[in-house]
Structure formats: C-alpha cells, structure tokens
Short mmCIF file of C-alpha atoms in Angstrom, two decimals:
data_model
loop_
_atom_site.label_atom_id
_atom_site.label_comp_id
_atom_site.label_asym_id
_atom_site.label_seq_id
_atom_site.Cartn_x
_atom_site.Cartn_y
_atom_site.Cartn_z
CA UNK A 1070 18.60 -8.36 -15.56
CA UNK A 1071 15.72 -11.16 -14.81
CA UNK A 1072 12.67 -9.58 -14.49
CA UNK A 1073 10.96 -13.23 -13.97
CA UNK A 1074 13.17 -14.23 -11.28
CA UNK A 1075 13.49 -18.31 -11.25
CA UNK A 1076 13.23 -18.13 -7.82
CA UNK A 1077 9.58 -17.12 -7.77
CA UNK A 1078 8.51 -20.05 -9.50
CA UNK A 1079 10.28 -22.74 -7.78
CA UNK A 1080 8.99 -25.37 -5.58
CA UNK A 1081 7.79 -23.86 -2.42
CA UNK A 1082 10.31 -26.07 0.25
CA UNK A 1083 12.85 -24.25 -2.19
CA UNK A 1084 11.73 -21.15 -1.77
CA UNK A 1085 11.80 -21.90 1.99
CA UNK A 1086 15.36 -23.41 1.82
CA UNK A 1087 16.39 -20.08 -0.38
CA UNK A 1088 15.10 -17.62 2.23
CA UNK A 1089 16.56 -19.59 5.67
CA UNK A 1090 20.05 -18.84 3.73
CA UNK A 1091 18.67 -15.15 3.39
CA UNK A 1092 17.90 -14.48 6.60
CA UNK A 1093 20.83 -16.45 8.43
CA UNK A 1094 23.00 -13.96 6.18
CA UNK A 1095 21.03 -11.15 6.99
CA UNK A 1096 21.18 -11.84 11.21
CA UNK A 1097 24.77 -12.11 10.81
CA UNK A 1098 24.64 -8.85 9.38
CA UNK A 1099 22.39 -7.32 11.94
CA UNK A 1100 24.85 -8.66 14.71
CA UNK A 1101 27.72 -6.58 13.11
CA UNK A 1102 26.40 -3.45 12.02
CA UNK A 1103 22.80 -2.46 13.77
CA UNK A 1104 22.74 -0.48 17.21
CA UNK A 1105 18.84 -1.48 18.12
CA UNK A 1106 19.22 -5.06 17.21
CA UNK A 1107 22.44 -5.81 18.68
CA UNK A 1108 20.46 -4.79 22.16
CA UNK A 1109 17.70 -6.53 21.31
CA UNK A 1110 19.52 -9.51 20.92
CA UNK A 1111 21.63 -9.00 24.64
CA UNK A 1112 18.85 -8.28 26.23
CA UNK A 1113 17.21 -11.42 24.80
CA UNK A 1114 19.99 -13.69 24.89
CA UNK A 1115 19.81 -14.14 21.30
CA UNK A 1116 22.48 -15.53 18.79
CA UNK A 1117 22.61 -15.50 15.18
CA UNK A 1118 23.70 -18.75 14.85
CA UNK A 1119 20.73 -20.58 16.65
CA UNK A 1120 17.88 -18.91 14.34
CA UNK A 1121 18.15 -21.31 11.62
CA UNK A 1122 14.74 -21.97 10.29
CA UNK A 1123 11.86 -19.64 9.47
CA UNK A 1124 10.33 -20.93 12.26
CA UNK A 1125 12.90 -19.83 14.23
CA UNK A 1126 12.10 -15.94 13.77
CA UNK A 1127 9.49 -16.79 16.32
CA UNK A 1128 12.20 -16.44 19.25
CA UNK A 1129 13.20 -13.03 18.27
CA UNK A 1130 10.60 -9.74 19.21
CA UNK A 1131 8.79 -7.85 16.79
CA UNK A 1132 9.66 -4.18 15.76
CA UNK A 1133 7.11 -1.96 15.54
CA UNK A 1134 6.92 1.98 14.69
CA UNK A 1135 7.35 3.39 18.01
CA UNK A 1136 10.34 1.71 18.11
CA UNK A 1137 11.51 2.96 14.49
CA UNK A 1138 10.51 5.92 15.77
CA UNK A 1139 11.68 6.16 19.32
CA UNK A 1140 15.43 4.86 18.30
CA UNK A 1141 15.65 6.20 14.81
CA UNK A 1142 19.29 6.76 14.64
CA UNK A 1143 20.22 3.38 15.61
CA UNK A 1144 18.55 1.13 13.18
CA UNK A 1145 21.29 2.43 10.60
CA UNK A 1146 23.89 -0.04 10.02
CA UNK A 1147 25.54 2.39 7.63
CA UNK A 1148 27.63 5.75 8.04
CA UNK A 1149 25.90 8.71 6.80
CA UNK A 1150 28.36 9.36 4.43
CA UNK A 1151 27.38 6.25 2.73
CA UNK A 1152 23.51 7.28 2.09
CA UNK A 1153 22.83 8.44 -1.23
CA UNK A 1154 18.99 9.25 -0.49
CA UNK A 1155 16.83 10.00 2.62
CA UNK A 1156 13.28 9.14 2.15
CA UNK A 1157 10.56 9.84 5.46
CA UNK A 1158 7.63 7.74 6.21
CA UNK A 1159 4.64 9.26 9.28
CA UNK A 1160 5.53 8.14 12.66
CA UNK A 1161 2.78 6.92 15.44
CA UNK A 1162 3.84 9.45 17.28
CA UNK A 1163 3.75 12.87 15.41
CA UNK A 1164 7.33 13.11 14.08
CA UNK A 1165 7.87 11.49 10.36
CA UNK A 1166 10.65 8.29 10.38
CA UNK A 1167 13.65 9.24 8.51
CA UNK A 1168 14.82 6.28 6.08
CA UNK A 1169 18.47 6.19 4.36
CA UNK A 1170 19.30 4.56 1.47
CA UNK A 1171 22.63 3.44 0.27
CA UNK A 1172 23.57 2.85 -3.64
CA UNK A 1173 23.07 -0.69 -3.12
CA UNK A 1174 19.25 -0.31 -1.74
CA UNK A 1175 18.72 2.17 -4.74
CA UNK A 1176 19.73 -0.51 -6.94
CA UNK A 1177 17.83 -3.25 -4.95
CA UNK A 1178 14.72 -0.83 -4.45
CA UNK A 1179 14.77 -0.53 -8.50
CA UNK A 1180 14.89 -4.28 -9.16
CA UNK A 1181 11.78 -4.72 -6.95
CA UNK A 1182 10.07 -2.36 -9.40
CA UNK A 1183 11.02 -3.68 -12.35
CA UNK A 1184 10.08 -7.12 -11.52
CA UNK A 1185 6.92 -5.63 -10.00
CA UNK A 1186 6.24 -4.18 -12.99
CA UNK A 1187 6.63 -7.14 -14.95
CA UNK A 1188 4.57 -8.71 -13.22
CA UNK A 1189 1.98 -6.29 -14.09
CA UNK A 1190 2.96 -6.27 -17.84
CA UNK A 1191 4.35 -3.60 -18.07
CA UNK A 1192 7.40 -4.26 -20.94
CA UNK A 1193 10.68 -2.49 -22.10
CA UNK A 1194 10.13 0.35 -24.18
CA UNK A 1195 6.60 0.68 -23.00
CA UNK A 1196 5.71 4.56 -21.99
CA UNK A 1197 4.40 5.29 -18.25
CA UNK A 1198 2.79 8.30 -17.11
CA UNK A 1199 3.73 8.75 -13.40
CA UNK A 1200 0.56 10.66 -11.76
CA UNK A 1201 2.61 10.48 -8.47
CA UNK A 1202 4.84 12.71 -6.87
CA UNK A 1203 8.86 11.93 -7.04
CA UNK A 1204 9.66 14.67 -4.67
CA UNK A 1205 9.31 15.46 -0.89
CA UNK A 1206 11.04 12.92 0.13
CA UNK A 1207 8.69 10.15 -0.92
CA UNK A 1208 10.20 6.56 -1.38
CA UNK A 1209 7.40 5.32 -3.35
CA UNK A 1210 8.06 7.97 -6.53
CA UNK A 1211 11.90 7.06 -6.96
CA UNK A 1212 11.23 3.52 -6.77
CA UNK A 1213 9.06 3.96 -9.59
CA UNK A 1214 11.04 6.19 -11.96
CA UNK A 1215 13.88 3.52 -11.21
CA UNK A 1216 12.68 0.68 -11.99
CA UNK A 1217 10.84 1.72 -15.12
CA UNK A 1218 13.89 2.96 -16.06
CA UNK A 1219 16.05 -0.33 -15.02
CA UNK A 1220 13.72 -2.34 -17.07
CA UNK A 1221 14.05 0.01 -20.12
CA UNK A 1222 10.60 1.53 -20.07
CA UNK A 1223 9.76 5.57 -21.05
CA UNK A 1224 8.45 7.82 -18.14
CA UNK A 1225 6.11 10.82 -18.35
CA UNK A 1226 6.88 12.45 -14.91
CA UNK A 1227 3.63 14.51 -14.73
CA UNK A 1228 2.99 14.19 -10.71
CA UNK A 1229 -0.57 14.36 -9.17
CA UNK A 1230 -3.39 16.57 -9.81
CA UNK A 1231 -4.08 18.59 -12.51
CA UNK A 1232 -6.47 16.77 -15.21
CA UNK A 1233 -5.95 18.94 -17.94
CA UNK A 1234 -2.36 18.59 -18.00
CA UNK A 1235 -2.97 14.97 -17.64
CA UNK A 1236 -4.98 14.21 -20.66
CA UNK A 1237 -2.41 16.85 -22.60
CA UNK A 1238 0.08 14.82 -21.84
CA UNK A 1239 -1.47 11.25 -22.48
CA UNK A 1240 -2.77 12.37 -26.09
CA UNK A 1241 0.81 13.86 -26.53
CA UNK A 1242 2.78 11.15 -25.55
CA UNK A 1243 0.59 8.21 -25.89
CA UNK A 1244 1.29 5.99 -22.53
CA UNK A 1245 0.12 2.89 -22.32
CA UNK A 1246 0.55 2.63 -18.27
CA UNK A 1247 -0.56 5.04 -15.35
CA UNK A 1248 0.71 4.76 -11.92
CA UNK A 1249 -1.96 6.79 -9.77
CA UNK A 1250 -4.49 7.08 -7.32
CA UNK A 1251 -7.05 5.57 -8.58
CA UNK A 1252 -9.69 7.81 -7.17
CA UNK A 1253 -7.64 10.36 -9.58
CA UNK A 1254 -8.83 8.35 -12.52
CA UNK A 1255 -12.84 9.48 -11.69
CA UNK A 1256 -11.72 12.86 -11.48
CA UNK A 1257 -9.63 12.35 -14.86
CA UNK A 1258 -12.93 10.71 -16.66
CA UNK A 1259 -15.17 13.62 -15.68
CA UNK A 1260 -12.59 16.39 -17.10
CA UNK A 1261 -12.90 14.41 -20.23
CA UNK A 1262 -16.49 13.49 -20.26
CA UNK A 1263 -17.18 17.95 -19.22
CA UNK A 1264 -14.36 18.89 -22.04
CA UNK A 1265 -15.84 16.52 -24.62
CA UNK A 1266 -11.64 14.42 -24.67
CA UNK A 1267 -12.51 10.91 -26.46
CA UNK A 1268 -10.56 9.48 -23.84
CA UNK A 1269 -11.65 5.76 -24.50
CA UNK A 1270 -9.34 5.76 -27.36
CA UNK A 1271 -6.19 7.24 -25.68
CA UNK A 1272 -4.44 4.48 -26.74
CA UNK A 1273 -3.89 3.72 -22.50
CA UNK A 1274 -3.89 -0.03 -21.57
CA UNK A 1275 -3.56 -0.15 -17.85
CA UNK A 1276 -3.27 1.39 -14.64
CA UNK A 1277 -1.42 0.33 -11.77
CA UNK A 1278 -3.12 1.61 -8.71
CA UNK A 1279 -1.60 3.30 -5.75
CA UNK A 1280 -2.67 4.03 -1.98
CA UNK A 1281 -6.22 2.77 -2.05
CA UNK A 1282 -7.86 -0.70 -2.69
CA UNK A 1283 -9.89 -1.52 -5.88
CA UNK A 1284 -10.51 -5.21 -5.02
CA UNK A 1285 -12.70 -6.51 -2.79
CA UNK A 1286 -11.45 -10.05 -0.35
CA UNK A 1287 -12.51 -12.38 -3.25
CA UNK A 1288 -10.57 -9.87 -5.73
CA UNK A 1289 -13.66 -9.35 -7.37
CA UNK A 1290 -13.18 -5.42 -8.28
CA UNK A 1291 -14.71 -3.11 -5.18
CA UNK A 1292 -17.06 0.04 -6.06
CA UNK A 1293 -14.47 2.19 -6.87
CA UNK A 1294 -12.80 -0.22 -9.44
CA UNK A 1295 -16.31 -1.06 -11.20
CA UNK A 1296 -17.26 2.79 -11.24
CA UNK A 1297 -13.77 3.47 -12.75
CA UNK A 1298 -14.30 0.61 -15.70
CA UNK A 1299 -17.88 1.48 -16.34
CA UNK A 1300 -16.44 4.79 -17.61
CA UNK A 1301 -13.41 3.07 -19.24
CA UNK A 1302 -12.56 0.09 -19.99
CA UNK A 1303 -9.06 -0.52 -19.08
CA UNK A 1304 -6.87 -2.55 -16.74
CA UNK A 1305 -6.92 -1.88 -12.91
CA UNK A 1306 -3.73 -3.48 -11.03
CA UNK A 1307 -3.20 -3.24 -7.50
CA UNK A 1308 0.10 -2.68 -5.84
CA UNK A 1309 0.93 -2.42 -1.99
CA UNK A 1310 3.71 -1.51 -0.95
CA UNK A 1311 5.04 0.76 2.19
CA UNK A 1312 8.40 2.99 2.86
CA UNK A 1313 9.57 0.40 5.51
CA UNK A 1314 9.60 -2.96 3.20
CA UNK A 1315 11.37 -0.94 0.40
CA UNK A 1316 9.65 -3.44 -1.42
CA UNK A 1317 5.91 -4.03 -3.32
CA UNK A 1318 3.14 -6.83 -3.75
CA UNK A 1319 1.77 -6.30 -6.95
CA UNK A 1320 -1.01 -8.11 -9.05
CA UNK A 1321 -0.12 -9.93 -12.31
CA UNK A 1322 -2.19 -10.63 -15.13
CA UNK A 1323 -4.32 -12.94 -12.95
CA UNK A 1324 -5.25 -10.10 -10.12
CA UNK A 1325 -5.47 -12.52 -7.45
CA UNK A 1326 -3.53 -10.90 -5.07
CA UNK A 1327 0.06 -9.22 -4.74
CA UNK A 1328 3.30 -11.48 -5.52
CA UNK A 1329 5.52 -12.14 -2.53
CA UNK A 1330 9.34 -11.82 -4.12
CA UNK A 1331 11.00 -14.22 -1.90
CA UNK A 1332 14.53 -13.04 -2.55
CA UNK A 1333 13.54 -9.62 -0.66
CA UNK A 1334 11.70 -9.96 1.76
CA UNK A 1335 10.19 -12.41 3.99
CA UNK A 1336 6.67 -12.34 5.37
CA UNK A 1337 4.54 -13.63 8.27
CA UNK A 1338 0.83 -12.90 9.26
CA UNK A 1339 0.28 -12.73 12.83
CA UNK A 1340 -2.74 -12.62 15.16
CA UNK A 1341 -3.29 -10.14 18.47
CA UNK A 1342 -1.04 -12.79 20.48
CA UNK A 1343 2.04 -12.66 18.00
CA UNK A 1344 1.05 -16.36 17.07
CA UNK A 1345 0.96 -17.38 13.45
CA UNK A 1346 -2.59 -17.03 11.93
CA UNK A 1347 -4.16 -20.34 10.18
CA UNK A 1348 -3.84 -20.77 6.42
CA UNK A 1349 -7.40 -18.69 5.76
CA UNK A 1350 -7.05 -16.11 8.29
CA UNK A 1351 -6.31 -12.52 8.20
CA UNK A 1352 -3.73 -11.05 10.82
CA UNK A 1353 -1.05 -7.97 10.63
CA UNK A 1354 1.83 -8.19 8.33
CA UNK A 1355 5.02 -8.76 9.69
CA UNK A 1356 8.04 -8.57 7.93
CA UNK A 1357 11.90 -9.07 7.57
CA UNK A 1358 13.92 -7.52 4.84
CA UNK A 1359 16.35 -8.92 2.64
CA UNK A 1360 19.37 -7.35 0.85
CA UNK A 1361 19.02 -3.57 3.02
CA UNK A 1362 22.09 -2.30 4.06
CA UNK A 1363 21.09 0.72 5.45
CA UNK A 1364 17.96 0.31 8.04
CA UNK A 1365 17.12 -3.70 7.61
CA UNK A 1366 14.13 -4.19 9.60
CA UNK A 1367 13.34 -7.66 11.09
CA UNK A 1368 10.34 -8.79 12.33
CA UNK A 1369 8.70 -5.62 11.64
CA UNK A 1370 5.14 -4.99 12.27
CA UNK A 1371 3.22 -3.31 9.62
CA UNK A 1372 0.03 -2.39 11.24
CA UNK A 1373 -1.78 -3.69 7.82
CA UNK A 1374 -4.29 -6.51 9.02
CA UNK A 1375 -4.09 -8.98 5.17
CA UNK A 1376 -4.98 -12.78 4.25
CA UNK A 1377 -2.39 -14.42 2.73
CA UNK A 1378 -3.20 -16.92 -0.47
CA UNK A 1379 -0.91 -19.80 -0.90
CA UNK A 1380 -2.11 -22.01 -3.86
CA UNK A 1381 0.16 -21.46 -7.20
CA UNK A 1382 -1.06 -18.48 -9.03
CA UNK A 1383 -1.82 -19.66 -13.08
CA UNK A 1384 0.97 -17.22 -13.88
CA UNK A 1385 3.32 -19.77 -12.79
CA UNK A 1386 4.74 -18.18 -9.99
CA UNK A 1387 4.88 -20.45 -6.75
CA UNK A 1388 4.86 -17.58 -4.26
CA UNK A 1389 2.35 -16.32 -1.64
CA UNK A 1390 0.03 -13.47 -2.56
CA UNK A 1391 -1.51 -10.98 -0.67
CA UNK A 1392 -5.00 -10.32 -0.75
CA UNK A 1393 -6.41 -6.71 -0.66
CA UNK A 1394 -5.40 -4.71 2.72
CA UNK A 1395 -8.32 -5.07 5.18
CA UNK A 1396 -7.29 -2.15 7.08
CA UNK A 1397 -4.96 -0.75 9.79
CA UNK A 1398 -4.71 -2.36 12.85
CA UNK A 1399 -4.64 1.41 14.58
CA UNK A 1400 -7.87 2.48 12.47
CA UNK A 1401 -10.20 -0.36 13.39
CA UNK A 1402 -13.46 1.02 14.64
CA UNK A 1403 -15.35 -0.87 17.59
CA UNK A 1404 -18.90 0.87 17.32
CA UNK A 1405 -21.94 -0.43 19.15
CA UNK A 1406 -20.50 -4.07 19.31
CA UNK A 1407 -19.08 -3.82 15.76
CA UNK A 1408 -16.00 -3.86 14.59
CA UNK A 1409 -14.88 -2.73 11.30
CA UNK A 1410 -12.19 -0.89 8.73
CA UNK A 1411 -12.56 2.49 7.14
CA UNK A 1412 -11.72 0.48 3.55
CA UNK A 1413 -15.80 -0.78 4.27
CA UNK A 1414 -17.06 2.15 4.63
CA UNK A 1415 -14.99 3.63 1.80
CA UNK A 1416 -16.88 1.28 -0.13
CA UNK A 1417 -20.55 2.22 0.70
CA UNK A 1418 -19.77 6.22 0.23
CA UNK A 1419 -18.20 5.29 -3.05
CA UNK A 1420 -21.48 3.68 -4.53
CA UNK A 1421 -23.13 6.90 -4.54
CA UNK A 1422 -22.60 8.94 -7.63
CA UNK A 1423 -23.49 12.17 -6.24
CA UNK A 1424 -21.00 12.28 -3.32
CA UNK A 1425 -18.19 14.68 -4.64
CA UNK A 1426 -15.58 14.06 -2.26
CA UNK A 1427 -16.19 12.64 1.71
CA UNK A 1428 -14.36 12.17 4.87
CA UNK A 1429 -14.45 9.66 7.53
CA UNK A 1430 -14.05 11.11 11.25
CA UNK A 1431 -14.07 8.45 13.96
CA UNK A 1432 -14.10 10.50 17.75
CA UNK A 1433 -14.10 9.36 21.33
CA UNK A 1434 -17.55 10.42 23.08
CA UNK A 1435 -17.98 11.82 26.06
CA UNK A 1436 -17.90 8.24 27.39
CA UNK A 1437 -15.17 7.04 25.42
CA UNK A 1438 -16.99 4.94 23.05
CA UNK A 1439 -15.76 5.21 19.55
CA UNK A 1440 -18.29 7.49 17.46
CA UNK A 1441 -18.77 7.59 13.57
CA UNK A 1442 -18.77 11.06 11.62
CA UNK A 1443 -19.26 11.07 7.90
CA UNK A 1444 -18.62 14.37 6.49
CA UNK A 1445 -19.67 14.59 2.49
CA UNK A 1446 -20.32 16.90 -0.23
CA UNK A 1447 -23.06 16.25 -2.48
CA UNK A 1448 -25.09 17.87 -5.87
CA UNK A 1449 -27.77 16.02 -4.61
CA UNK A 1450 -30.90 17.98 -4.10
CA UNK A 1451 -33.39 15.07 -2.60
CA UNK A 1452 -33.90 15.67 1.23
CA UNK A 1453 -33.91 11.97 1.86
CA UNK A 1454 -30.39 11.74 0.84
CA UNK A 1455 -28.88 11.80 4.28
CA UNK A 1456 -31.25 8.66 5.27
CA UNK A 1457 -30.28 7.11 2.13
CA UNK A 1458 -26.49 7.13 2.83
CA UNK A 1459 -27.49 6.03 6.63
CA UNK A 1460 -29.72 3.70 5.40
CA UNK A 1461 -27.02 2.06 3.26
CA UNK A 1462 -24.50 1.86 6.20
CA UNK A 1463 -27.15 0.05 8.59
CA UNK A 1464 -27.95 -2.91 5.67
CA UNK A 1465 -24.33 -3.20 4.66
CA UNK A 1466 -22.21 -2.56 8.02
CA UNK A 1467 -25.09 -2.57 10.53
CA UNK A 1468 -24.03 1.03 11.80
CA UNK A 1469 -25.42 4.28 11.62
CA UNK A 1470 -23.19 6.86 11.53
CA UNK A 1471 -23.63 10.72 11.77
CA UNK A 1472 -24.00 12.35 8.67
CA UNK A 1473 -22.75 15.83 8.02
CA UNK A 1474 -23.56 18.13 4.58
CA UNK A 1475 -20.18 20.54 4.14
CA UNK A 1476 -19.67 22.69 0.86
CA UNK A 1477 -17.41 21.10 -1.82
CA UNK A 1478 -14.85 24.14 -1.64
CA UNK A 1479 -14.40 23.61 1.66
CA UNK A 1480 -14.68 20.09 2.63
CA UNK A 1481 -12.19 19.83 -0.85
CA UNK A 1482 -9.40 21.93 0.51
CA UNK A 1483 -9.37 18.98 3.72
CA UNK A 1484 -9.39 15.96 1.68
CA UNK A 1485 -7.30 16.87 -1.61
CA UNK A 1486 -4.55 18.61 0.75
CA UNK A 1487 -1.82 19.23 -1.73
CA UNK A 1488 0.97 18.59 1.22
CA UNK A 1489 -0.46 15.05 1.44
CA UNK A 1490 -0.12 11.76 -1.32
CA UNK A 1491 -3.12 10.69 -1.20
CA UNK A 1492 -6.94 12.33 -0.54
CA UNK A 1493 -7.07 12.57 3.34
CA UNK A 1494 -9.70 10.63 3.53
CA UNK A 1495 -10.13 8.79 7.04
CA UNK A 1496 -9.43 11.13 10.26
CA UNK A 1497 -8.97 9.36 13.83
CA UNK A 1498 -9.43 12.11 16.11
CA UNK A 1499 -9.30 9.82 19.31
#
C-alpha cells in the first residue's frame, strides 16, 4: 500500500489530466446506477459524455443537504444488501442523513486515513490513542481505527471524556499520537497539573486535532492552539474532514493547510453566485467524490466557507491545501452591519483563562435582526469581568454582545452533552 501516493506530487496539469479521467468514469457511473442524478441530468439535458473537463462540472447543478436530505433513498447506487456499514450525518432540516457504505468504500475510506495519517507522521507500528468515539454511528471513528490499522499502526480505543482514564492509559501504553478534540487536551492538562501527572514527559509526540480549528488564516496557531502548547509542548495537526466527502484534509509536517488527495475527491470553491472564487479568495466548498459506490455525491455543497492555497507545499506534494475553515455558510452572523463566524468569536472567549466552559447563542429580535448572546462560566471574582469580555469583542470584532454569568454545573451539562461529538458550543436559535 502507498501511503505517499505519486499522484500527489506530480505536476499539477497531471493532476488535472488524472482527475478529468476520474470524474468522466465516475458520471458514467452516476448515469447507470444513481436515482437523484439520473433526474438531474433529464431534467437538465445533461450527458455524460459532454462533461469532459473540470471546467465542465460548471454545467451540472450543485447538491446541497436539503437535497441529501429530502431524497435520501435515491442517492444510493447500491442495493442494501450490499452495505456493510450505515453511518448518519445532521440534516438542515431536523432528521440526521443516513450514509451506506459498501466493502469497497470501507476499504477506500481506510486508505484516505492512512495516507492522511502519513501525512501527519504518523508511521507503522506507531501507538494512537483514539479520544473519539467509534460508535453511534459516527463515520469519522471507523475511518480512523481503519486506517491506523491499514497502515500497521497500534490503537488505544479509549473514546472521549474521562481524563483520568486518559492519562491511565497514555502512561500505560505509551502513545505517541492522540486523535481528539483539542479543547479535550486543556481539560486533560488541568487533571494532570490538579493530580500532580508529569505529563510533559508522557512520552506523546503529537496530536491530530478534530472538530475545531487551532490555526488561525495565516496558519499561525489560534488561542486555543498557543494555550494548549504553553502547557505542553507537543505537535498540534489539523484535520477536516466531514461524513459526506468520506474523505480528510489534513496538515503535514509543514501545517500550512490540509492536503487535497486528488485521486478521491475533487474540489471547487465557490462564491454566493455559484461562480468560481479568484485564486486568494474564500468561498464554500464544493465537492465531487471519487471511487464511492454507494452514495457518490457530485457537486456537493459543503456549507464550509475555506481559502484554498495552491503554491507547492515544501513537503513535496503538488496538491491544493486548505486553509483553516472560516465558518459555516448557515452560521454567519450579520450584526449591526457586521458580518462574522462563530470560529472569531471562539477565539476571543478562548483568550481568557478564567472562562470554564461558554456558549455562543445567536437569536432573531423582535425585529428580526440577528442578536448576540454569550453565555459563560467563570472563577472569576472581579466585577469588571463582564466589560472586560465585552470590551474585548468591541476592539477585536467591533461587536458587543450580551453577556450572561450561568453556573458551571449547569451551563456544563449544555455544552459537554455526552449524546453530542463535540462541546455544543455555538447555538442558532433563529
């Protein structure tokens, strides 16, 4: 098995050349076997035969989630006695997405680990401590525990939560990667700092970082990646990834964005018109998946607003790279003639050491302007705190949101939800 596939560090009009033959294979596919697309191409008088060029996608709609949603059944191109897995992913409109996954797509959705993994360093016979569920029908677990174990690497399935049993198991089996939350890691650090663990010579190397950002647009590291290395000084890599792609962007040594693997999927950024963004721009992630043979997607709209990077990384791979998410394009925020991202504001409530745990609430008013609610728990005793954390909001985002105080045991049970992956920690109430 490659786990540096050639591919990725070809010339770019080769890489181009090598996904046209992808996706021509892939429409031919979509003609034969896929109930929504072979309307969507009769209704839209499209043939496989006369998309020939990546340019070409441009003729064909976009998917979105209402539409995964709406027609979930028919975007199988499989029969159900050929799915080996169902995974879920939350739907726009209330209902999760079911996703099926042949044998093939297991062994595809492993390779894009492993390589992913390499690119992150990550080596055979190398131990990994997974702080991530593998159960409840969640995508991104499996594809883990596969492709460690394609590329010959030891897992420590510990799942999330639970610091003590964390550090019992890192001292006991000496990993030298985490896959976690990084968030997790803070809480981790202060178990060890309160219980008097020498954590800083665990022996772990790395962490690869799951469900929230740690770099900032430049990839210089973001508050909650330089709070995590002031404490201890180890490796922070991010990964993006989402049930729908069956595939992840993931940093390599360099951590200048997320490596595109051309030989799964292919990407495009768009703008508010469907039109291609310029070079430097951000836009939403579209994409088209390669090598799925149960619910290929093409042209699918991620709701993730990126920037794309396209100059060779010094790794050697030719491929474009993804920058850090800027946010969803459902979440952004117009308030008072500003628009922004909760990821911003994560990082202003993050710079505050005595915030225990926080949660965003954005409301309509009564006049249907978007409204700003920050709800936080603090040990701080200082009256001035609440103008502090406005205060900070106003010189970095020019906003001022409304503040409230709520108990940690309460405001806790809301954002560490043990039904969800991740801490809950951006509401949209409107």
């Amino acid at each position: 098995m490659e786990f540096y596939p050639s591919i990725e560090r070809s010339d770019i009009r080769e890489i181009k050349k090598f996904q046209e033959e992808k996706l021509r294979e892939l429409l031919i596919y979509l003609e034969g076997n896929s109930p929504f697309y072979q309307k969507l191409f009769s209704e839209n008088n499209i043939k496989a035969e006369d998309i020939r060029t990546l340019e070409d996608l441009q003729k064909i709609p976009t998917t979105t989630k209402n539409d995964l949603q709406q027609h979930n059944h028919d975007f199988f191109c499989i029969p159900p006695d050929k799915i080996v897995d169902y995974s879920t992913t939350s739907g726009t409109l209330g209902d999760p997405v079911t996703f099926g996954l042949s044998d093939n797509d297991l062994e595809r959705l492993a390779y894009n680990e492993a390589i992913s993994f390499a690119c992150a360093g990550i080596q055979k016979g190398d131990v990994v401590q997974m702080i991530t569920t593998i159960d409840k029908r969640f995508m991104a677990g499996l594809a883990y525990f596969l492709g460690l174990r394609k590329m010959g690497a030891s897992v420590v399935r510990m799942g999330p939560g639970i610091p003590e049993l964390q550090w019992d198991s890192i001292f006991r089996y000496k990993p030298k990667y985490l896959i976690t939350v990084p968030s997790f890691l803070l809480k981790m650090i202060d178990y060890a700092e309160k219980h008097g663990l020498d954590y800083k010579n665990s022996g772990v190397y790395g962490a690869v970082c799951i469900g929230e950002s740690i770099k900032n647009q430049d990839f210089t590291d973001n508050i909650l990646s330089q709070k995590i290395k002031e404490k201890w000084n180890i490796k922070l890599f991010s990964t993006y990834a989402s049930t729908e792609m069956s595939t992840a962007f993931t940093e390599c040594e360099f951590q200048t964005g997320g490596h595109h693997h051309p030989e799964l999927i292919i990407t495009e950024i768009l703008d508010d018109e469907e039109n291609p963004v310029k070079d430097d721009e951000s836009g939403e992630l579209t994409i088209t998946t390669l090598g799925v043979e149960a619910i290929p997607l093409l042209r699918f709209k991620t709701g993730d607003i990126v920037k794309a990077h396209y100059e060779p990384c010094q790794c050697g791979r030719n491929t474009m790279r993804l920058g850090p998410v800027v946010g969803r394009k459902q979440q952004m925020i117009k308030y008072k003639g500003t628009t922004l991202y909760p990821p911003a504001m994560n990082d202003i409530l993050n710079d505050f050491n005595t915030i225990l745990c926080y949660q965003i609430v954005i409301q309509a008013n009564e006049i249907g302007l978007d409204e700003i609610i920050i709800r936080l728990s603090t040990d701080e005793e200082n009256e001035n705190f609440v103008n502090e954390v406005r205060d900070h909001f106003r010189a970095k985002l020019r906003v001022s949101p409304k503040i409230e105080i709520i108990e940690f045991d309460i405001l806790s049970k809301t954002v560490f939800n043990p039904n969800s992956r991740k801490p809950i920690t951006f509401v949209d109430l409107r």
